[in-house]
PDB file of C-alpha atoms and ligand atoms in Angstrom:
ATOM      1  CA  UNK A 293       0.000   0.000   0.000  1.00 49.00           C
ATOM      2  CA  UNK A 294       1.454   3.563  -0.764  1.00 49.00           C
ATOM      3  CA  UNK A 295       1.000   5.282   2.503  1.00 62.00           C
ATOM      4  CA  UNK A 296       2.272   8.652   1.093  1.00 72.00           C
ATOM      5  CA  UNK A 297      -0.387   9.961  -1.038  1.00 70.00           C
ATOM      6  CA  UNK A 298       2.093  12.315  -3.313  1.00 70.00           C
ATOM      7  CA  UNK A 299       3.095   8.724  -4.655  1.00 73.00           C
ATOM      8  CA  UNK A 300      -0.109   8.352  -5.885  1.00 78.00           C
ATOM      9  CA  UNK A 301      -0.238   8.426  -9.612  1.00 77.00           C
ATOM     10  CA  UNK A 302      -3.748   9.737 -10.156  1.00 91.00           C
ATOM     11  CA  UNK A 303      -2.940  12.606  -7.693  1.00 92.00           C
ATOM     12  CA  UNK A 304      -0.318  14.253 -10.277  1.00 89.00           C
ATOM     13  CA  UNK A 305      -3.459  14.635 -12.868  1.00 90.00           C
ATOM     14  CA  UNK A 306      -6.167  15.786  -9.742  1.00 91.00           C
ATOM     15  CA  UNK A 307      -4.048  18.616  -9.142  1.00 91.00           C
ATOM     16  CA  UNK A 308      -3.817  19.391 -12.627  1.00 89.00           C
ATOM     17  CA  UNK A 309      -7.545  19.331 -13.695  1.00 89.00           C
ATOM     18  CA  UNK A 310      -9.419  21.409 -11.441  1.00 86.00           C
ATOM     19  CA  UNK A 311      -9.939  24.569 -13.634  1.00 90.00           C
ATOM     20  CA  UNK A 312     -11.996  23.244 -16.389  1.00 92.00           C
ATOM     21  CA  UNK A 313     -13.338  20.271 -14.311  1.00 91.00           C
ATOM     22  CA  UNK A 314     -16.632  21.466 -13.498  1.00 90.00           C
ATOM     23  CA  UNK A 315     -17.364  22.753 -16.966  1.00 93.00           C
ATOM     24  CA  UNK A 316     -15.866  19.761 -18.813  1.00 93.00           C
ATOM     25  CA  UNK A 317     -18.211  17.870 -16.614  1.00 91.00           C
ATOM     26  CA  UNK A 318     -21.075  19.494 -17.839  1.00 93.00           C
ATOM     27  CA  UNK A 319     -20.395  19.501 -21.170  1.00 91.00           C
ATOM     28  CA  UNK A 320     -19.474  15.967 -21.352  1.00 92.00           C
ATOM     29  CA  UNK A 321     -21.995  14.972 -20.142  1.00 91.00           C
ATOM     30  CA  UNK A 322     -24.900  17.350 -21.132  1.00 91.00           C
ATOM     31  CA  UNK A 323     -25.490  18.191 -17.701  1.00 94.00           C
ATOM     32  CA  UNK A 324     -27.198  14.582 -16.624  1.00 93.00           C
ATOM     33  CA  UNK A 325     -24.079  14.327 -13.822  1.00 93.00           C
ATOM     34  CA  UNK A 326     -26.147  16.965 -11.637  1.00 95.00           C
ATOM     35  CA  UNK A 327     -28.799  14.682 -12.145  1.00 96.00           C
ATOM     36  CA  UNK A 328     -27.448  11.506 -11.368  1.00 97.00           C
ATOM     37  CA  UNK A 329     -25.672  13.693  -8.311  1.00 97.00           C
ATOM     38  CA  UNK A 330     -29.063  14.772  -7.113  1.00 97.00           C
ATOM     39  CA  UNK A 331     -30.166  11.342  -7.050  1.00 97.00           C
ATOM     40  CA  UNK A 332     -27.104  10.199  -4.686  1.00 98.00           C
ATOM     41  CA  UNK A 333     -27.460  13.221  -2.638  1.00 98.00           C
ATOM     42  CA  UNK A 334     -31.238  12.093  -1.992  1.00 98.00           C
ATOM     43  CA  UNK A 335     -30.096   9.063  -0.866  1.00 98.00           C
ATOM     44  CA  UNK A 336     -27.499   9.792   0.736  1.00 98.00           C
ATOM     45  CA  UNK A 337     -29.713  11.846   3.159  1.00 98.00           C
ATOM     46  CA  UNK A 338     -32.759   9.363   3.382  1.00 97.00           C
ATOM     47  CA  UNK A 339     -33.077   8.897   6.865  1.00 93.00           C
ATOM     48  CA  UNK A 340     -31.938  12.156   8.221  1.00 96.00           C
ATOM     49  CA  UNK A 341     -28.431  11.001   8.617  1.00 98.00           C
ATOM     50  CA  UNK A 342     -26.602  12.578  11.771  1.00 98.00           C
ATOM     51  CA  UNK A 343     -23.278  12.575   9.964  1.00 98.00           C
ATOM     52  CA  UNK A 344     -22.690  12.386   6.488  1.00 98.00           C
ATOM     53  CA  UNK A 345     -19.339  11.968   4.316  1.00 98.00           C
ATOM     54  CA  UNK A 346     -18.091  12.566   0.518  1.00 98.00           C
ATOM     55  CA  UNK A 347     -15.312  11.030  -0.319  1.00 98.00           C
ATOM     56  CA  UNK A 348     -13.304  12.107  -2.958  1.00 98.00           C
ATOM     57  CA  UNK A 349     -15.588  15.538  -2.744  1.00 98.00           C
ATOM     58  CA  UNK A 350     -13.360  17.302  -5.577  1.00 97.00           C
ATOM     59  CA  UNK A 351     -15.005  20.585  -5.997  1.00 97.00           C
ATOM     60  CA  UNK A 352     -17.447  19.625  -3.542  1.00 97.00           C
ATOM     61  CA  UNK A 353     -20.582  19.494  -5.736  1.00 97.00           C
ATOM     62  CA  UNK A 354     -22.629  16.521  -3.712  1.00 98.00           C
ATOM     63  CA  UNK A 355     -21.160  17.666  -0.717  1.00 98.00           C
ATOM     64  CA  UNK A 356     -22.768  21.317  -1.574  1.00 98.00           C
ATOM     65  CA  UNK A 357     -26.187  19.329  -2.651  1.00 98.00           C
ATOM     66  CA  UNK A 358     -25.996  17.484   0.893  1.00 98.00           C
ATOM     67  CA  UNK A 359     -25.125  20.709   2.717  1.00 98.00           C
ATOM     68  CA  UNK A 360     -28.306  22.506   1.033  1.00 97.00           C
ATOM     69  CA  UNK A 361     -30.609  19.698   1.360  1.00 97.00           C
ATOM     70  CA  UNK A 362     -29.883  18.034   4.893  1.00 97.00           C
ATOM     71  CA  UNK A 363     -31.887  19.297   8.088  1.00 96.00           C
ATOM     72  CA  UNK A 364     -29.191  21.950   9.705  1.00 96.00           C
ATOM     73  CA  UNK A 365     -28.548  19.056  12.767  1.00 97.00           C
ATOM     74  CA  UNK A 366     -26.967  17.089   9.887  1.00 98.00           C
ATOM     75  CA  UNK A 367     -23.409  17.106   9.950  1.00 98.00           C
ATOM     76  CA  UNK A 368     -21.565  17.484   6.507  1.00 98.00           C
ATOM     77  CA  UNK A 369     -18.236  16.877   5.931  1.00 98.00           C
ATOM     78  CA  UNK A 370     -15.800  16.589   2.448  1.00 98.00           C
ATOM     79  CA  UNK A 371     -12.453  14.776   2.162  1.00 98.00           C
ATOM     80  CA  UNK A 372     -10.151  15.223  -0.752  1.00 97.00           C
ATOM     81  CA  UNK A 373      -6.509  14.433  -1.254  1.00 96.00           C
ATOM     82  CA  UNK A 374      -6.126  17.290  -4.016  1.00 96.00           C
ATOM     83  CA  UNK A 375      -5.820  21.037  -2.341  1.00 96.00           C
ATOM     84  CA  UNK A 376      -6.679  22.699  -5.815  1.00 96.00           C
ATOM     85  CA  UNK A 377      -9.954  20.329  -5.628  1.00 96.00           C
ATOM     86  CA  UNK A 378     -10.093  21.057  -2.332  1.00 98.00           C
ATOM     87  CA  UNK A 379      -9.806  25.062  -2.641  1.00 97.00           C
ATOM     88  CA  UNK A 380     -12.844  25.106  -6.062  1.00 97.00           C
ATOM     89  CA  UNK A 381     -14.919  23.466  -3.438  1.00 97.00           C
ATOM     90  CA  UNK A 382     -14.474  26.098  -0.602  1.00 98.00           C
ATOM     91  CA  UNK A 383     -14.761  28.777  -3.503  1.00 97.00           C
ATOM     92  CA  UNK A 384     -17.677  27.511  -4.643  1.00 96.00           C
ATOM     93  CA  UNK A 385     -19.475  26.830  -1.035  1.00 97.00           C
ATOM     94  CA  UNK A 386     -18.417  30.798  -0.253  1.00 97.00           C
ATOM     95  CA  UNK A 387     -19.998  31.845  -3.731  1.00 97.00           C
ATOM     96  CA  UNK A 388     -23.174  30.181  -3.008  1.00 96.00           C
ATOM     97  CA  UNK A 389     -23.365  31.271   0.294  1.00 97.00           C
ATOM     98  CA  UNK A 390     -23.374  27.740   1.836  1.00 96.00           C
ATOM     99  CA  UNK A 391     -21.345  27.193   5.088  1.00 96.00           C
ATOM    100  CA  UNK A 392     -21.088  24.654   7.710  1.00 96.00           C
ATOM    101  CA  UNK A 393     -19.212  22.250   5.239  1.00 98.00           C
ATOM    102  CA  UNK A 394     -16.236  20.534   7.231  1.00 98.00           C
ATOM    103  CA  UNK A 395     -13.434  20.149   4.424  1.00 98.00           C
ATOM    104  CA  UNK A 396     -11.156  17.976   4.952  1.00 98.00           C
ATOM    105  CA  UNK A 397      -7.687  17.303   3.166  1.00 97.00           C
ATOM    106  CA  UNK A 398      -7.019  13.872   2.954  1.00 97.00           C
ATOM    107  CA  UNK A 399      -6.449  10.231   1.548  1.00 96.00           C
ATOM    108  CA  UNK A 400      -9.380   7.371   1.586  1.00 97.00           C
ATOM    109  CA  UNK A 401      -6.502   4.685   2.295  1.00 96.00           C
ATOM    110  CA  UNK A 402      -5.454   6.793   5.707  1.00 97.00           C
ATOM    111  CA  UNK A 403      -8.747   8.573   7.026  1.00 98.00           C
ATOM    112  CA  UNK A 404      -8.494  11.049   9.340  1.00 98.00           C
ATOM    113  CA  UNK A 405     -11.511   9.974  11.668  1.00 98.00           C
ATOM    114  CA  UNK A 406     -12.210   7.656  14.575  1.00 98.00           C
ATOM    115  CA  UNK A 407     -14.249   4.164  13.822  1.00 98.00           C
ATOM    116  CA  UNK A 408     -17.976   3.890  13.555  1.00 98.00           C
ATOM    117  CA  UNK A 409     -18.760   7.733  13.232  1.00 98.00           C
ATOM    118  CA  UNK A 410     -20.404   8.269   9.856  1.00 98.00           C
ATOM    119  CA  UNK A 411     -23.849   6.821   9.226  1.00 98.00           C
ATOM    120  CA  UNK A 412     -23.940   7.350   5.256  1.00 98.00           C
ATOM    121  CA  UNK A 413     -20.947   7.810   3.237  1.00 98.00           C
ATOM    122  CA  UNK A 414     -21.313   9.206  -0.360  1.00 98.00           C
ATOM    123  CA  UNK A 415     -18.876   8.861  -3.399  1.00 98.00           C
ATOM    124  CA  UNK A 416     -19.464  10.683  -6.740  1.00 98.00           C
ATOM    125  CA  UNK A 417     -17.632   9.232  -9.791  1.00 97.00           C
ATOM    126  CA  UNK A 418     -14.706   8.692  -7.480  1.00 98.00           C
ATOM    127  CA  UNK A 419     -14.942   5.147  -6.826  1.00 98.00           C
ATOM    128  CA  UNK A 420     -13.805   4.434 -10.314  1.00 97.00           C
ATOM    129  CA  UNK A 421     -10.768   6.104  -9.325  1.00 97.00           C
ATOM    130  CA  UNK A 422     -10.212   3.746  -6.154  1.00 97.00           C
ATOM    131  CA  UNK A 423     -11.041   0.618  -7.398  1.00 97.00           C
ATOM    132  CA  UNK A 424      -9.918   0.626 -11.145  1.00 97.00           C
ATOM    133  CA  UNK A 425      -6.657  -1.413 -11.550  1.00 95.00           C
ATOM    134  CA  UNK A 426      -5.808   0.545  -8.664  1.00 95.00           C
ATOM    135  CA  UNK A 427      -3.412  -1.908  -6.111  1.00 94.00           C
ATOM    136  CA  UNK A 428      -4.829   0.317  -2.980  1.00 95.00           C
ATOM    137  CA  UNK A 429      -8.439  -0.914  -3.508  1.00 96.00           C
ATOM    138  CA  UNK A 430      -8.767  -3.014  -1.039  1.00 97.00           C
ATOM    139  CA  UNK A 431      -6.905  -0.527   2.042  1.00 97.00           C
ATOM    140  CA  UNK A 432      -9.759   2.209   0.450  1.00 97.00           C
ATOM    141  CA  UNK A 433     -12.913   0.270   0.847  1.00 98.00           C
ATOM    142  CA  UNK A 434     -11.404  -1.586   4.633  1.00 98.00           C
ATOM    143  CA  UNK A 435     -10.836   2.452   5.878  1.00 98.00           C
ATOM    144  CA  UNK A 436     -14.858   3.386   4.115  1.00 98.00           C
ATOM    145  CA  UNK A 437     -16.301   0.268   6.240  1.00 98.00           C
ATOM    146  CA  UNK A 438     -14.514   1.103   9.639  1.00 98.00           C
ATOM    147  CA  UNK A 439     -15.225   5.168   9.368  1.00 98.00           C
ATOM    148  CA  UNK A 440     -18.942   3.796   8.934  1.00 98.00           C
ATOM    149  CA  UNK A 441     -21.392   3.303  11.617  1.00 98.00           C
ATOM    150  CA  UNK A 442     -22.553  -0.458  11.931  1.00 98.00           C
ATOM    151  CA  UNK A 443     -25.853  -0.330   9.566  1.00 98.00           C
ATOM    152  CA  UNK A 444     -23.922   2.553   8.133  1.00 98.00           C
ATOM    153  CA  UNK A 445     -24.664   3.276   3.808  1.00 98.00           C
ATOM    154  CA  UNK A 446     -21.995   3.906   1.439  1.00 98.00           C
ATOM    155  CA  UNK A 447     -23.652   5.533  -1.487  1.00 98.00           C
ATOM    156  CA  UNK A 448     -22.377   5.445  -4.676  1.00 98.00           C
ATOM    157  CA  UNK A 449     -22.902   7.131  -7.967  1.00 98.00           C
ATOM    158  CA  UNK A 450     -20.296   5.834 -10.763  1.00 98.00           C
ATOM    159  CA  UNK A 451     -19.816   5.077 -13.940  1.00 97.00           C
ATOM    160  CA  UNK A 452     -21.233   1.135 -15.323  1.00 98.00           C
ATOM    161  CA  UNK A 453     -21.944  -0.383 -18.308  1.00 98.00           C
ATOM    162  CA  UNK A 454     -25.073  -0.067 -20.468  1.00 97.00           C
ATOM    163  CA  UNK A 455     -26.562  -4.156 -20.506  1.00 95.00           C
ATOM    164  CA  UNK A 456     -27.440  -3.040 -24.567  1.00 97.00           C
ATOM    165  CA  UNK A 457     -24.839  -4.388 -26.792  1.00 97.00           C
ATOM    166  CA  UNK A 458     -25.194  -1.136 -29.064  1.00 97.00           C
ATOM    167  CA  UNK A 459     -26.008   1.151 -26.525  1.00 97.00           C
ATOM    168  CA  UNK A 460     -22.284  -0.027 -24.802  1.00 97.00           C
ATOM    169  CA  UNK A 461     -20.577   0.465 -28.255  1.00 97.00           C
ATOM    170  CA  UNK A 462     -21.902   3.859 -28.776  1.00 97.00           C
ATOM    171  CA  UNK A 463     -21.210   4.652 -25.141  1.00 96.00           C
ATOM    172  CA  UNK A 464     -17.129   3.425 -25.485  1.00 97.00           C
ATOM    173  CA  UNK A 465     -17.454   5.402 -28.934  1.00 97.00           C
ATOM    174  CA  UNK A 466     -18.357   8.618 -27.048  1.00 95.00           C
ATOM    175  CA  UNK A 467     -15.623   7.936 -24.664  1.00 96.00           C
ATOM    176  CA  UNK A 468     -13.108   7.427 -27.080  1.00 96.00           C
ATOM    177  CA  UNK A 469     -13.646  10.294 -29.463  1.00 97.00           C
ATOM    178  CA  UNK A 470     -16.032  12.771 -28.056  1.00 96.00           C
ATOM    179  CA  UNK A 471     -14.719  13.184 -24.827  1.00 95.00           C
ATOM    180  CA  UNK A 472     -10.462  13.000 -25.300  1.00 95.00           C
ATOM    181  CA  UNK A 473     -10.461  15.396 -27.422  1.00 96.00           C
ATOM    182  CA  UNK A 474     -13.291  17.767 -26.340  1.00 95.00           C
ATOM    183  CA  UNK A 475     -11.678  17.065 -22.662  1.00 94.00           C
ATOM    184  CA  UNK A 476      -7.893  17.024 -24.371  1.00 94.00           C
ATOM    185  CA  UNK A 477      -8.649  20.550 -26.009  1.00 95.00           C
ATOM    186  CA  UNK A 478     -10.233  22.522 -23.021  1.00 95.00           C
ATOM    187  CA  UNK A 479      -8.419  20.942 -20.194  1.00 92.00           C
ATOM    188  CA  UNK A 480      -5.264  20.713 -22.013  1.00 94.00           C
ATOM    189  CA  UNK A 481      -4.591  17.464 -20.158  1.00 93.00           C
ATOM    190  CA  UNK A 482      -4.985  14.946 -22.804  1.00 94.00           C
ATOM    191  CA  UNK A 483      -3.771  12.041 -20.643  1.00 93.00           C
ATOM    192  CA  UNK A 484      -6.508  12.831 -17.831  1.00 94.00           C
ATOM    193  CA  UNK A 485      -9.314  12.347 -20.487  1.00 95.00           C
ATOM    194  CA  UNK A 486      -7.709   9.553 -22.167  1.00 96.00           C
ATOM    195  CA  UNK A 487      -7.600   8.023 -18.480  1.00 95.00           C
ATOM    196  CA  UNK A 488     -11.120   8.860 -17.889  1.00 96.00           C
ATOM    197  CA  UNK A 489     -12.136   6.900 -21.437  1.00 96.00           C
ATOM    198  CA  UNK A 490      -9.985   3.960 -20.952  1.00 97.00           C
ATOM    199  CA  UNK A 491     -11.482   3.658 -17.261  1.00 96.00           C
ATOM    200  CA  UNK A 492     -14.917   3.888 -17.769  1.00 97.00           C
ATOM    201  CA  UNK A 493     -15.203   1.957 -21.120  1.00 97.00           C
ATOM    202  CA  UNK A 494     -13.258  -1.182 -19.041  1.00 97.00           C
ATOM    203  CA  UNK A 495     -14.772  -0.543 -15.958  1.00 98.00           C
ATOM    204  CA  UNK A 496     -17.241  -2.645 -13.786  1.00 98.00           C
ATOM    205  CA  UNK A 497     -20.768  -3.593 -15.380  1.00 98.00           C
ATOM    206  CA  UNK A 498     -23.599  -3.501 -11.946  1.00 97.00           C
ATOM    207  CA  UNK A 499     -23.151  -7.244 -11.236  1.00 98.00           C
ATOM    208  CA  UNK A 500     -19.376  -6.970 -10.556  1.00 98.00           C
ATOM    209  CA  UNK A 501     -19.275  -3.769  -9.113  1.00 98.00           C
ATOM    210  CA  UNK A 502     -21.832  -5.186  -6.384  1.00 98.00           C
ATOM    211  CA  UNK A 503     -20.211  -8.479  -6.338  1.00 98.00           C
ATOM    212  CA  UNK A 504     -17.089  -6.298  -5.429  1.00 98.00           C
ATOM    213  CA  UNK A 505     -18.711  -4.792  -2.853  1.00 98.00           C
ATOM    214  CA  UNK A 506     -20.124  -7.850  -1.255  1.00 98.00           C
ATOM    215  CA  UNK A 507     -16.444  -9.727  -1.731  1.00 98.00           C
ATOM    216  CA  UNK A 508     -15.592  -6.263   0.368  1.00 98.00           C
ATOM    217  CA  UNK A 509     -18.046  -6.666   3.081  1.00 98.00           C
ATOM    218  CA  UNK A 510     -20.176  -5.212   2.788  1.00 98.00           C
ATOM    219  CA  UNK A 511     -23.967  -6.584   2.567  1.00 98.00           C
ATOM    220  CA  UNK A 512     -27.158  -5.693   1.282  1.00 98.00           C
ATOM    221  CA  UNK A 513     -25.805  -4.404  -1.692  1.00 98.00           C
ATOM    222  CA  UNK A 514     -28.456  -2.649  -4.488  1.00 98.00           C
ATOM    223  CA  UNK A 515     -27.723  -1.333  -7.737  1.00 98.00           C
ATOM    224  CA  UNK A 516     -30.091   1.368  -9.633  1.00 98.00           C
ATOM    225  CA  UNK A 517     -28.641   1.560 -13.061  1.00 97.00           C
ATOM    226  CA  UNK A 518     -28.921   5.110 -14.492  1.00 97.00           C
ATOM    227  CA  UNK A 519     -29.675   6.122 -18.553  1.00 95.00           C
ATOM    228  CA  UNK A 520     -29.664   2.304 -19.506  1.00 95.00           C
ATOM    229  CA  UNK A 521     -26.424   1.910 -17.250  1.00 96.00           C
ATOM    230  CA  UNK A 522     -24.131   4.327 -18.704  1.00 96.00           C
ATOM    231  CA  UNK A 523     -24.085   5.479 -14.697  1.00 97.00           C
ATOM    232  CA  UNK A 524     -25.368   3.513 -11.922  1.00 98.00           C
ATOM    233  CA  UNK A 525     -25.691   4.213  -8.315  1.00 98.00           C
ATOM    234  CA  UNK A 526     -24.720   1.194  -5.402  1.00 98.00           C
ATOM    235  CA  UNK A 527     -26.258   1.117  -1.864  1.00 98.00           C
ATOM    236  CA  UNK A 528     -23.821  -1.100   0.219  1.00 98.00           C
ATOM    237  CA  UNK A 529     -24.630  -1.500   3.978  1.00 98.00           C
ATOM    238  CA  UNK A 530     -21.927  -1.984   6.891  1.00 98.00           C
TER     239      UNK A 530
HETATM  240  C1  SAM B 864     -13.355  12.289 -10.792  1.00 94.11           C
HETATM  241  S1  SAM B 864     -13.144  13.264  -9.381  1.00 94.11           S
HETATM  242  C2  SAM B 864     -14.770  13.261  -8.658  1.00 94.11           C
HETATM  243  C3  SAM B 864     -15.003  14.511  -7.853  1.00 94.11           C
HETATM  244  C4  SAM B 864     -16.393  14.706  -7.296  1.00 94.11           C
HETATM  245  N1  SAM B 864     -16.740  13.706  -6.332  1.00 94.11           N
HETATM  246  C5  SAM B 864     -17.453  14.812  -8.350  1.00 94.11           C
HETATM  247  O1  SAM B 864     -18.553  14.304  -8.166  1.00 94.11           O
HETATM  248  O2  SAM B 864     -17.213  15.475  -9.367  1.00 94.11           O
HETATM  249  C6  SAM B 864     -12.247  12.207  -8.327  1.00 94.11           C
HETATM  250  C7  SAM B 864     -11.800  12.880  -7.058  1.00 94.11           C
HETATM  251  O3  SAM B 864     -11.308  11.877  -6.181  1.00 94.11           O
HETATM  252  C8  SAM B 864     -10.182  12.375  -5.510  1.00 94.11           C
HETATM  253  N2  SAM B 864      -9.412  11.200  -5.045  1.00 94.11           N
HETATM  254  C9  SAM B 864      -8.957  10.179  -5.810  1.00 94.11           C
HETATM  255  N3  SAM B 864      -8.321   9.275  -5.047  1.00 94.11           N
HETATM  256  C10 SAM B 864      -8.377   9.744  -3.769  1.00 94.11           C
HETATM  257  C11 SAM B 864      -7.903   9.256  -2.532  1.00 94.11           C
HETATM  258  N4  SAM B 864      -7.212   8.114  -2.457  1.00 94.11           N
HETATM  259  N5  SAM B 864      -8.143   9.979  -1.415  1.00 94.11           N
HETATM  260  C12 SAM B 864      -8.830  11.156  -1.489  1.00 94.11           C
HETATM  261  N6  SAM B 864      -9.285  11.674  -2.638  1.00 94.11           N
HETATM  262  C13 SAM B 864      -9.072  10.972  -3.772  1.00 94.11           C
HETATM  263  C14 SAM B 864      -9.485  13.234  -6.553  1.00 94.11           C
HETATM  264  O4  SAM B 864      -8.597  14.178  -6.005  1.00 94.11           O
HETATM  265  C15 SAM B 864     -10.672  13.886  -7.255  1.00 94.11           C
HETATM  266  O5  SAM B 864     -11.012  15.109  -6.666  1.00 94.11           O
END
C-alpha cells in the first residue's frame, strides 16, 4: 500500500484538472451528472443522517447538494486528497453562500476519523478512481467500512456499463472520441481524459461492481442503473 499519497499516480493529474473540471463535466456529459448527483445526494440523506461523508468531494458538488438539502442538525463533511480540488470546493461553497461544510484534506486509504462515526458515506464518480486497476483498492474500501457506523450506507454514484450491446458500443465510442479530445482541447490534459475513457469503457458492469462490494463486506448491496447503465448508483450497507 502507498501510505504517502504524493506517490499516488492519479494525484499528479487531480491537481492538474481542477480549472476546467466542473465545466468539462457538464459539457461531457450534457449536464445529466447533476442529475445523477441529485439522485445520490437524496439518498445519501434518506433517513436524516446525523453525519454524512463525501469522499473524494473534488469541488465539492454533492457535498454542496448534501449541505443545502440536509436538516441543519446534519453534519456534513468533504475529504479530498487534491488542495486545488479542495480550494474550487471552498470557492464555490463561499460563492453560493453555503457554510457549515467541514473540508477535509485527505487520503481514503489513511482517514483522518475515529471508527464507527459516519452513518452514510457518499462517493461521486470517485470510486472508479479507487477501485480501477488501482493496487490500494482493497486498504480504500477496509478504511470506508470502519469510518462507517454499523448499519452505516456507502452511497455510490459511478460510472457502469449499459446491458445493450449497441447502446455499450456507442457509449465506449463517445468515450473514445467525443470526450479525449473535447476534454484534451479545453483541459489541455490529454492524458486525464484519455484516463477517464480507458477507465470507464473497461470498468465494472452492476453485477461486478456489487459483487465487489459484497467480496468487500459489505452486505445488502443494491444497484439502480442510471440512462440504460451508462451510470449507476450502489447502496452497500456496513
Ligand atoms: C473524478 S473526481 C470526482 C469529484 C467529485 N466527487 C465529483 O462528483 O465530481 C475524483 C476525485 O477523487 C479524488 N481522489 C482520488 N483518489 C483519492 C484518494 N485516495 N483519497 C482522497 N481523494 C481521492 C481526486 O482528487 C478527485 O477530486
Amino acid at each position: 500500500m502507498t501510505h504517502n499519497p504524493e506517490k499516488r499516480p492519479l494525484l499528479k493529474m487531480f491537481k492538474a484538472v481542477p480549472p476546467s473540471y466542473d465545466l468539462l463535466n457538464r459539457i461531457l456529459t450534457l449536464r445529466m451528472d447533476e442529475k445523477w448527483r441529485k439522485r445520490a445526494a437524496v439518498e445519501c440523506l434518506s433517513g436524516n443522517p446525523k453525519e454524512v461523508l463525501d469522499l473524494c468531494t473534488g469541488t465539492g458538488d454533492l457535498a454542496l447538494r448534501l449541505r443545502k438539502s440536509a436538516t441543519p442538525a446534519t453534519v456534513v463533511s468533504a475529504l479530498d486528497y487534491s488542495p486545488p480540488m479542495l480550494e474550487r470546493a471552498k470557492i464555490k461553497a463561499r460563492k453560493s453562500g453555503i457554510e457549515g461544510i467541514n473540508f477535509i484534506h485527505g487520503d481514503v486509504a489513511d482517514l483522518p476519523f475515529s471508527e464507527n462515526r459516519f452513518d452514510v458515506a457518499g462517493i461521486a464518480f470517485a470510486f472508479r478512481n479507487l477501485t480501477f486497476h488501482n493496487p490500494d483498492r482493497d486498504t480504500f474500501l477496509k478504511e470506508i467500512l470502519r469510518v462507517l457506523k454499523p448499519g452505516g450506507r456507502l452511497v455510490i454514484v459511478e460510472t457502469c456499463q449499459p446491458t445493450n450491446k449497441l447502446f455499450r458500443s456507442l457509449f465506449h465510442f463517445y468515450m473514445k472520441w467525443i470526450t479525449v479530445p473535447i476534454g484534451g482541447i479545453i483541459s489541455g490534459h490529454y492524458g486525464a481524459y484519455r484516463y477517464l475513457a480507458h477507465s470507464a469503457s473497461n470498468y465494472w458492469n452492476c453485477h461486478e461492481a456489487s459483487a465487489f462490494l459484497s467480496a468487500s463486506g459489505f452486505s445488502k448491496v443494491k444497484a439502480f442503473p442510471l440512462l440504460g447503465g451508462i451510470s449507476a448508483i450502489y447502496i452497500a450497507v456496513k
